[in-house]
XYZ file of C-alpha atoms in Angstrom:
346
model
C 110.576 125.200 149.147
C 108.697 125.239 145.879
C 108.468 128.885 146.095
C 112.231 129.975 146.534
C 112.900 127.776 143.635
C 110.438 129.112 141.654
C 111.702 132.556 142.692
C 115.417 131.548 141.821
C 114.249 130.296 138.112
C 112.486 133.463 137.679
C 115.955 135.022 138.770
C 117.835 133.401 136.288
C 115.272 133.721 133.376
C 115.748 137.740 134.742
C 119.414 137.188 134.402
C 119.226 135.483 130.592
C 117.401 138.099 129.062
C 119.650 140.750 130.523
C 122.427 138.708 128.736
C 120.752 138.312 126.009
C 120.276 141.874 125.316
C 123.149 142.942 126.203
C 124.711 140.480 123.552
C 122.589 141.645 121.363
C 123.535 145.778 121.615
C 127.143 144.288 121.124
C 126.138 142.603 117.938
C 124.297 145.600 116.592
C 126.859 148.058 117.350
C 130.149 146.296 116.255
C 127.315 145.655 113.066
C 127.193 148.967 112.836
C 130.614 150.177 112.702
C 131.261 147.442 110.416
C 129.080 148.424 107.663
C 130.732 151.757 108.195
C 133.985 150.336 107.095
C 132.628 148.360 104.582
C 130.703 151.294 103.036
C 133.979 153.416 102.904
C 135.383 150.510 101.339
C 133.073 150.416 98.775
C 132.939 154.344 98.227
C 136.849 153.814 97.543
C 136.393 150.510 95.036
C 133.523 152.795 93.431
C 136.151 155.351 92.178
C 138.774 153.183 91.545
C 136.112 151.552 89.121
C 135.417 154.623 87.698
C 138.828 155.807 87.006
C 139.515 152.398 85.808
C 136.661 152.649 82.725
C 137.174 156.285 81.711
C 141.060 155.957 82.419
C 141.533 156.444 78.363
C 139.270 159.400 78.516
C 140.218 161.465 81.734
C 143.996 160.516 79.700
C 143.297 162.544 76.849
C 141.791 165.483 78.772
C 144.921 165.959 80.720
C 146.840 165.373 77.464
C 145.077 167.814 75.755
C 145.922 170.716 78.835
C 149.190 169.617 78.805
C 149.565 170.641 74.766
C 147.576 174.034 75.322
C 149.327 174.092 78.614
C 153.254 174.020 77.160
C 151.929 176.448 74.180
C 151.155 179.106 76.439
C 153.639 178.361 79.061
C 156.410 179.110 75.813
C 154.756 182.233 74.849
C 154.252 183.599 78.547
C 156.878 186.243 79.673
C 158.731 185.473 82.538
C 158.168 187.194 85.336
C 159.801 188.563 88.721
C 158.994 188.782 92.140
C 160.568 190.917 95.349
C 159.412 192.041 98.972
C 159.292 194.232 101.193
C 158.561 193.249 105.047
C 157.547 196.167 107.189
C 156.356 196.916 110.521
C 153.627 199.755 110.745
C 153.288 201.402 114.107
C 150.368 203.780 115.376
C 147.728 201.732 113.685
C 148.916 202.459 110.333
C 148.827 199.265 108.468
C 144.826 200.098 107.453
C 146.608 202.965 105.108
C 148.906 201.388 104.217
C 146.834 198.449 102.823
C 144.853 200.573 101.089
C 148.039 202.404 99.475
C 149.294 198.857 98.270
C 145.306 198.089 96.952
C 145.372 201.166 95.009
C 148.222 200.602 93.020
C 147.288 197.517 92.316
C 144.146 198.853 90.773
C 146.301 200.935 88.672
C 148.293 197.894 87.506
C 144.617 196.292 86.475
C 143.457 199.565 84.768
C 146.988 199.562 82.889
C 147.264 203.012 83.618
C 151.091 203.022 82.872
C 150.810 207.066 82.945
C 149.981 206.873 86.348
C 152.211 204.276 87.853
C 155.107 206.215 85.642
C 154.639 209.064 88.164
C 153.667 208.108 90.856
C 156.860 205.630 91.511
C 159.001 208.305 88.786
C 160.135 205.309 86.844
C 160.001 205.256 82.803
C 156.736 203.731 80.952
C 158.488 200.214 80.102
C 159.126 199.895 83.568
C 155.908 200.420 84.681
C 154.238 198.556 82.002
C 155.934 196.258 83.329
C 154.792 195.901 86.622
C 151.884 193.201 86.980
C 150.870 192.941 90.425
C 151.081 194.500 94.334
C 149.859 192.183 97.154
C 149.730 192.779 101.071
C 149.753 190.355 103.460
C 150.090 189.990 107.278
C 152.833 187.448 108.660
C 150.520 185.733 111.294
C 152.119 184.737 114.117
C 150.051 183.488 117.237
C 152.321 185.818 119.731
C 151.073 188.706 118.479
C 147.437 187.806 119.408
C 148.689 187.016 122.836
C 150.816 189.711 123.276
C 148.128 192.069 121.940
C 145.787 190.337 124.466
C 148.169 190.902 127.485
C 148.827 194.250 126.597
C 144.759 194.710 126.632
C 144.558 193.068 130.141
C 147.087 195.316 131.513
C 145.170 198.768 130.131
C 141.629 198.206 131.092
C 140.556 196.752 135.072
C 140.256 193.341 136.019
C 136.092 193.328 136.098
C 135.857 195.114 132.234
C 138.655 191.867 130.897
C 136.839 189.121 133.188
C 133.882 189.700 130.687
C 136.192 189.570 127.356
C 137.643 186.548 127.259
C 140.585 185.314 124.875
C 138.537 183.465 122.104
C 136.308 187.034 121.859
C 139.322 189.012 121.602
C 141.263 186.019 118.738
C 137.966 186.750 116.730
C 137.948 190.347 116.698
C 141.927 190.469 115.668
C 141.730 191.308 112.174
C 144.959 191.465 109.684
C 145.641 195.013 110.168
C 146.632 193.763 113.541
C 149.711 191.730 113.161
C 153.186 193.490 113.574
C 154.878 192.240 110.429
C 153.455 192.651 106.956
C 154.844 191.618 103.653
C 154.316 193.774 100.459
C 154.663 191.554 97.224
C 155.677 192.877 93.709
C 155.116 190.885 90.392
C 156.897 192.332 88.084
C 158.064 191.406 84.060
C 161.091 193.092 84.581
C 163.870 192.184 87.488
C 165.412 195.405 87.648
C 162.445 197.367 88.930
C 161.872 196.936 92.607
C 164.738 199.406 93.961
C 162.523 202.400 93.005
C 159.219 201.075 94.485
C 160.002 200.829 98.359
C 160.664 204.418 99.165
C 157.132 205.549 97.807
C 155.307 202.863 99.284
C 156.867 203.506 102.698
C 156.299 207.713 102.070
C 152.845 207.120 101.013
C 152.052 206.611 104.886
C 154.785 208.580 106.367
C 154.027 211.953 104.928
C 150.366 211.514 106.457
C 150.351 214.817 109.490
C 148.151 212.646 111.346
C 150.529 209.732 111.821
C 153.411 211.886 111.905
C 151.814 213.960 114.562
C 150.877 210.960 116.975
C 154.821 210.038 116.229
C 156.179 213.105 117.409
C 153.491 213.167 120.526
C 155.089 209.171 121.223
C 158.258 210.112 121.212
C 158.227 213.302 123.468
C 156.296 211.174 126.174
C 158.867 208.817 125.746
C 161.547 211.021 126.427
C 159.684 212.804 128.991
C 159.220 209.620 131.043
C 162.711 208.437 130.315
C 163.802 211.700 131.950
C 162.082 211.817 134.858
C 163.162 207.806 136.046
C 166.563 208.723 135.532
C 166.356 211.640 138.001
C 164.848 208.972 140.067
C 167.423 206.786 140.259
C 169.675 209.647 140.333
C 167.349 210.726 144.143
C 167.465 206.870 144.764
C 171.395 206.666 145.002
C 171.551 209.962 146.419
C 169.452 207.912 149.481
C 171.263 204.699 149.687
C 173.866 206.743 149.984
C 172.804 208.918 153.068
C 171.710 205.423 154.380
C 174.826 204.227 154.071
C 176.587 207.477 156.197
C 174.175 206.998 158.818
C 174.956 203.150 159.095
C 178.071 204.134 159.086
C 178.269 206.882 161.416
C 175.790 204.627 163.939
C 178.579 201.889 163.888
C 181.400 204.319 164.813
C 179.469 205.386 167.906
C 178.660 201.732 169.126
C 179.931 200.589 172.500
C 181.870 197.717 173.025
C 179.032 196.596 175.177
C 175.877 194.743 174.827
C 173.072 197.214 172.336
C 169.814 196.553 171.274
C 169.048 198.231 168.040
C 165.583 198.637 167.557
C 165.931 200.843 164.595
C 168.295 198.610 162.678
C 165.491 196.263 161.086
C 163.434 199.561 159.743
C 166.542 200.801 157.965
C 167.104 197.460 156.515
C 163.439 197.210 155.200
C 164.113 200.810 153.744
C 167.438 199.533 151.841
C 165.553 196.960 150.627
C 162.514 198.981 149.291
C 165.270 201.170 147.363
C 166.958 198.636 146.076
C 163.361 197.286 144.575
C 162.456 200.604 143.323
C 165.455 200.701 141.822
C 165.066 197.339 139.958
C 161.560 198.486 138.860
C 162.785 201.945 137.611
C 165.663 200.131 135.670
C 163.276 197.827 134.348
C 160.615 200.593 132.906
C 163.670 202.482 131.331
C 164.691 199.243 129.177
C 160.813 199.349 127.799
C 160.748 202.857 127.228
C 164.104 202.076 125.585
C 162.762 199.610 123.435
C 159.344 201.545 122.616
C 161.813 204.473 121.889
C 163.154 202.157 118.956
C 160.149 200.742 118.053
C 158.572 203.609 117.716
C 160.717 206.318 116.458
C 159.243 206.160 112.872
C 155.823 205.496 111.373
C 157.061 202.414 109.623
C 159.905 200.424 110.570
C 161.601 198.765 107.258
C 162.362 195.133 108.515
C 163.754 194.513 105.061
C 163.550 196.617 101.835
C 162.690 195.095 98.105
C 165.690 193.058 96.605
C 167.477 195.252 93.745
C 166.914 192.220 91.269
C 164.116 190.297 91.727
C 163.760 186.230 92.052
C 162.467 184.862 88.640
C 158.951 182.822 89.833
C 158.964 179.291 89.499
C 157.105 176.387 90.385
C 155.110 173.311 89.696
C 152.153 175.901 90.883
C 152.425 178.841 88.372
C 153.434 176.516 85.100
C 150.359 176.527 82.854
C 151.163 172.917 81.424
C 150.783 171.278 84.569
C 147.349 173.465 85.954
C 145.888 172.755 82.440
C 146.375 169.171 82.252
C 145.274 169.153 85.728
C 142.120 171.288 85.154
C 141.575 169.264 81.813
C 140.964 165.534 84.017
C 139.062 167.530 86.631
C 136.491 168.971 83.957
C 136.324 165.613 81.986
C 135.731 163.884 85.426
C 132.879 166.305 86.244
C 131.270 165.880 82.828
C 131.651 161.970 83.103
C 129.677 162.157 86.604
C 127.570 164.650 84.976
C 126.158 161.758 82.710
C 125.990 159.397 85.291
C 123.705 161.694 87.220
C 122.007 162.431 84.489
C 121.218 158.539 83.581
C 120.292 157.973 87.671
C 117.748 160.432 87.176
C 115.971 158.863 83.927
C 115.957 155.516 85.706
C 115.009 156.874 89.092
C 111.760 158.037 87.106
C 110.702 154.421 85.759
């Protein structure tokens, strides 16, 4: 008896230090994710102390960019901006990048000369010009598409090894359909001129011209041949049809078995599929044929007059006065660090 109630004390001592622990992990971790909060509370009162004793100082520093902001904001010429959104096919869009980098070299060199002739517009106007700027229009359903277009060219054992994260990685800029040219310009009246160069610059190139040409005549080649298809597919149904026809005339008005009725029927059904498919490949090779039929497609060309650029972004008074706090905040934490350090050493 003595030893089965020693056994259940034991058991219960057992069971109070379990609980015990247990209580204790609670403690320590709800501890834990307290001082967490408490030490992002104190990181926030930290700089709101901070800003509160050098308020008068980080003040003036923004007050003093805002003054050399608004005095160069007056004296800076306005300027203009217009695009041009294109769609490059045959892997173009690498030359054409380049194209759009090169004159903006020019416009960095200030080689007016050169811009002059190369977009045959007088020297004001291309003094004038102050910037060129590609960029893609990313849209996620052209990494797809590109993706499923991959899957359906290669065999299912070389894409089982590629997977979609690989292929997201590898997609680079020059890989989205839609790209956006930019012009900065001083004047607004000098865009009209600058579209029809840009767009030639890639056009005129034999080797893209030649794989254009080479498109297009497979194009047409396949579009030929499934319409004489479906031309020898109606031709078909239609001598299916006579022989239905004919079979029906001859019938009996007695009992018949027709064992050869369900083949036919599976054969009208096969041409009507076929027929389906064949429409269905001539409305892609319809839209490829559009897609396709020049180098670059012109989604939409540069505006005649450009739109004057605006914004809280591009005024100097308000990125000074901005950049003026910022630098006297980093040179007031600049002494504090500096002070830390001497008193870290005693």
């Amino acid at each position: 008896m003595s030893t089965n109630q020693q056994k259940n004390n034991e058991e219960e001592v057992d069971l109070g230090s379990l609980f015990i622990i247990i209580g204790k992990g609670f403690s320590r971790f709800f501890n834990f994710i307290g001082s967490i909060f408490k030490g992002i509370f104190h990181f926030f009162i930290t700089i709101l102390i901070f800003l509160k004793n050098n308020f008068i100082r980080i003040a003036l520093a923004g007050a003093v960019g805002l003054v050399v902001g608004i005095f160069l904001q007056v004296n800076k010429p306005t300027t203009f901006g217009s695009e041009l959104l294109v769609e490059p096919n045959f892997k173009s869009s690498l030359q054409l990048y380049n194209n759009v980098n090169y004159y903006n070299d020019l416009v960095k060199q200030e080689n007016t000369k050169a811009l002059s002739e190369l977009f045959e517009i007088d020297s004001a106007s291309a003094a004038s010009l102050k910037n060129f700027k590609i960029e893609p229009l990313r849209v996620d359903n052209d990494r797809i598409n590109a993706y499923n277009d991959l899957i359906l060219s290669v065999d299912t054992l070389t894409i089982k090894s590629y997977e979609y994260e690989d292929f997201k990685a590898s997609f680079t800029d020059y890989d989205y359909k839609v790209h956006k040219v930019t012009v900065i310009a001083e004047k607004n009246n000098v865009f009209n001129k600058l579209d029809d160069v840009i767009i030639s610059s890639v056009v005129n190139n034999k080797y893209f011209n030649r794989l254009k040409e080479l498109t297009n005549e497979n194009l047409n080649r396949t579009d030929s041949l499934y319409r004489q298809n479906l031309t020898q597919i109606d031709s078909l149904r239609k001598v299916y049809m006579q022989v239905m026809i004919e079979e029906a005339k001859k019938q009996t008005t007695g009992t018949s078995i027709d064992l050869g009725g369900e083949r036919r029927t599976t054969k009208e059904l096969e041409l009507f599929e076929t027929n389906r498919k064949i429409n269905f490949d001539l409305k892609n090779i319809a839209k490829d044929k559009s897609n396709k039929y020049e180098v670059i497609n012109v989604i939409s060309n540069f505006q005649p007059i450009g739109y004057e650029i605006k914004g809280v972004t591009k005024n100097y008074s308000f990125l000074l006065s901005v950049l003026g706090a910022i630098v006297m905040i980093a040179f007031l934490l600049l002494i504090k660090l500096n002070k830390f350090l001497d008193n870290y050493k005693k």
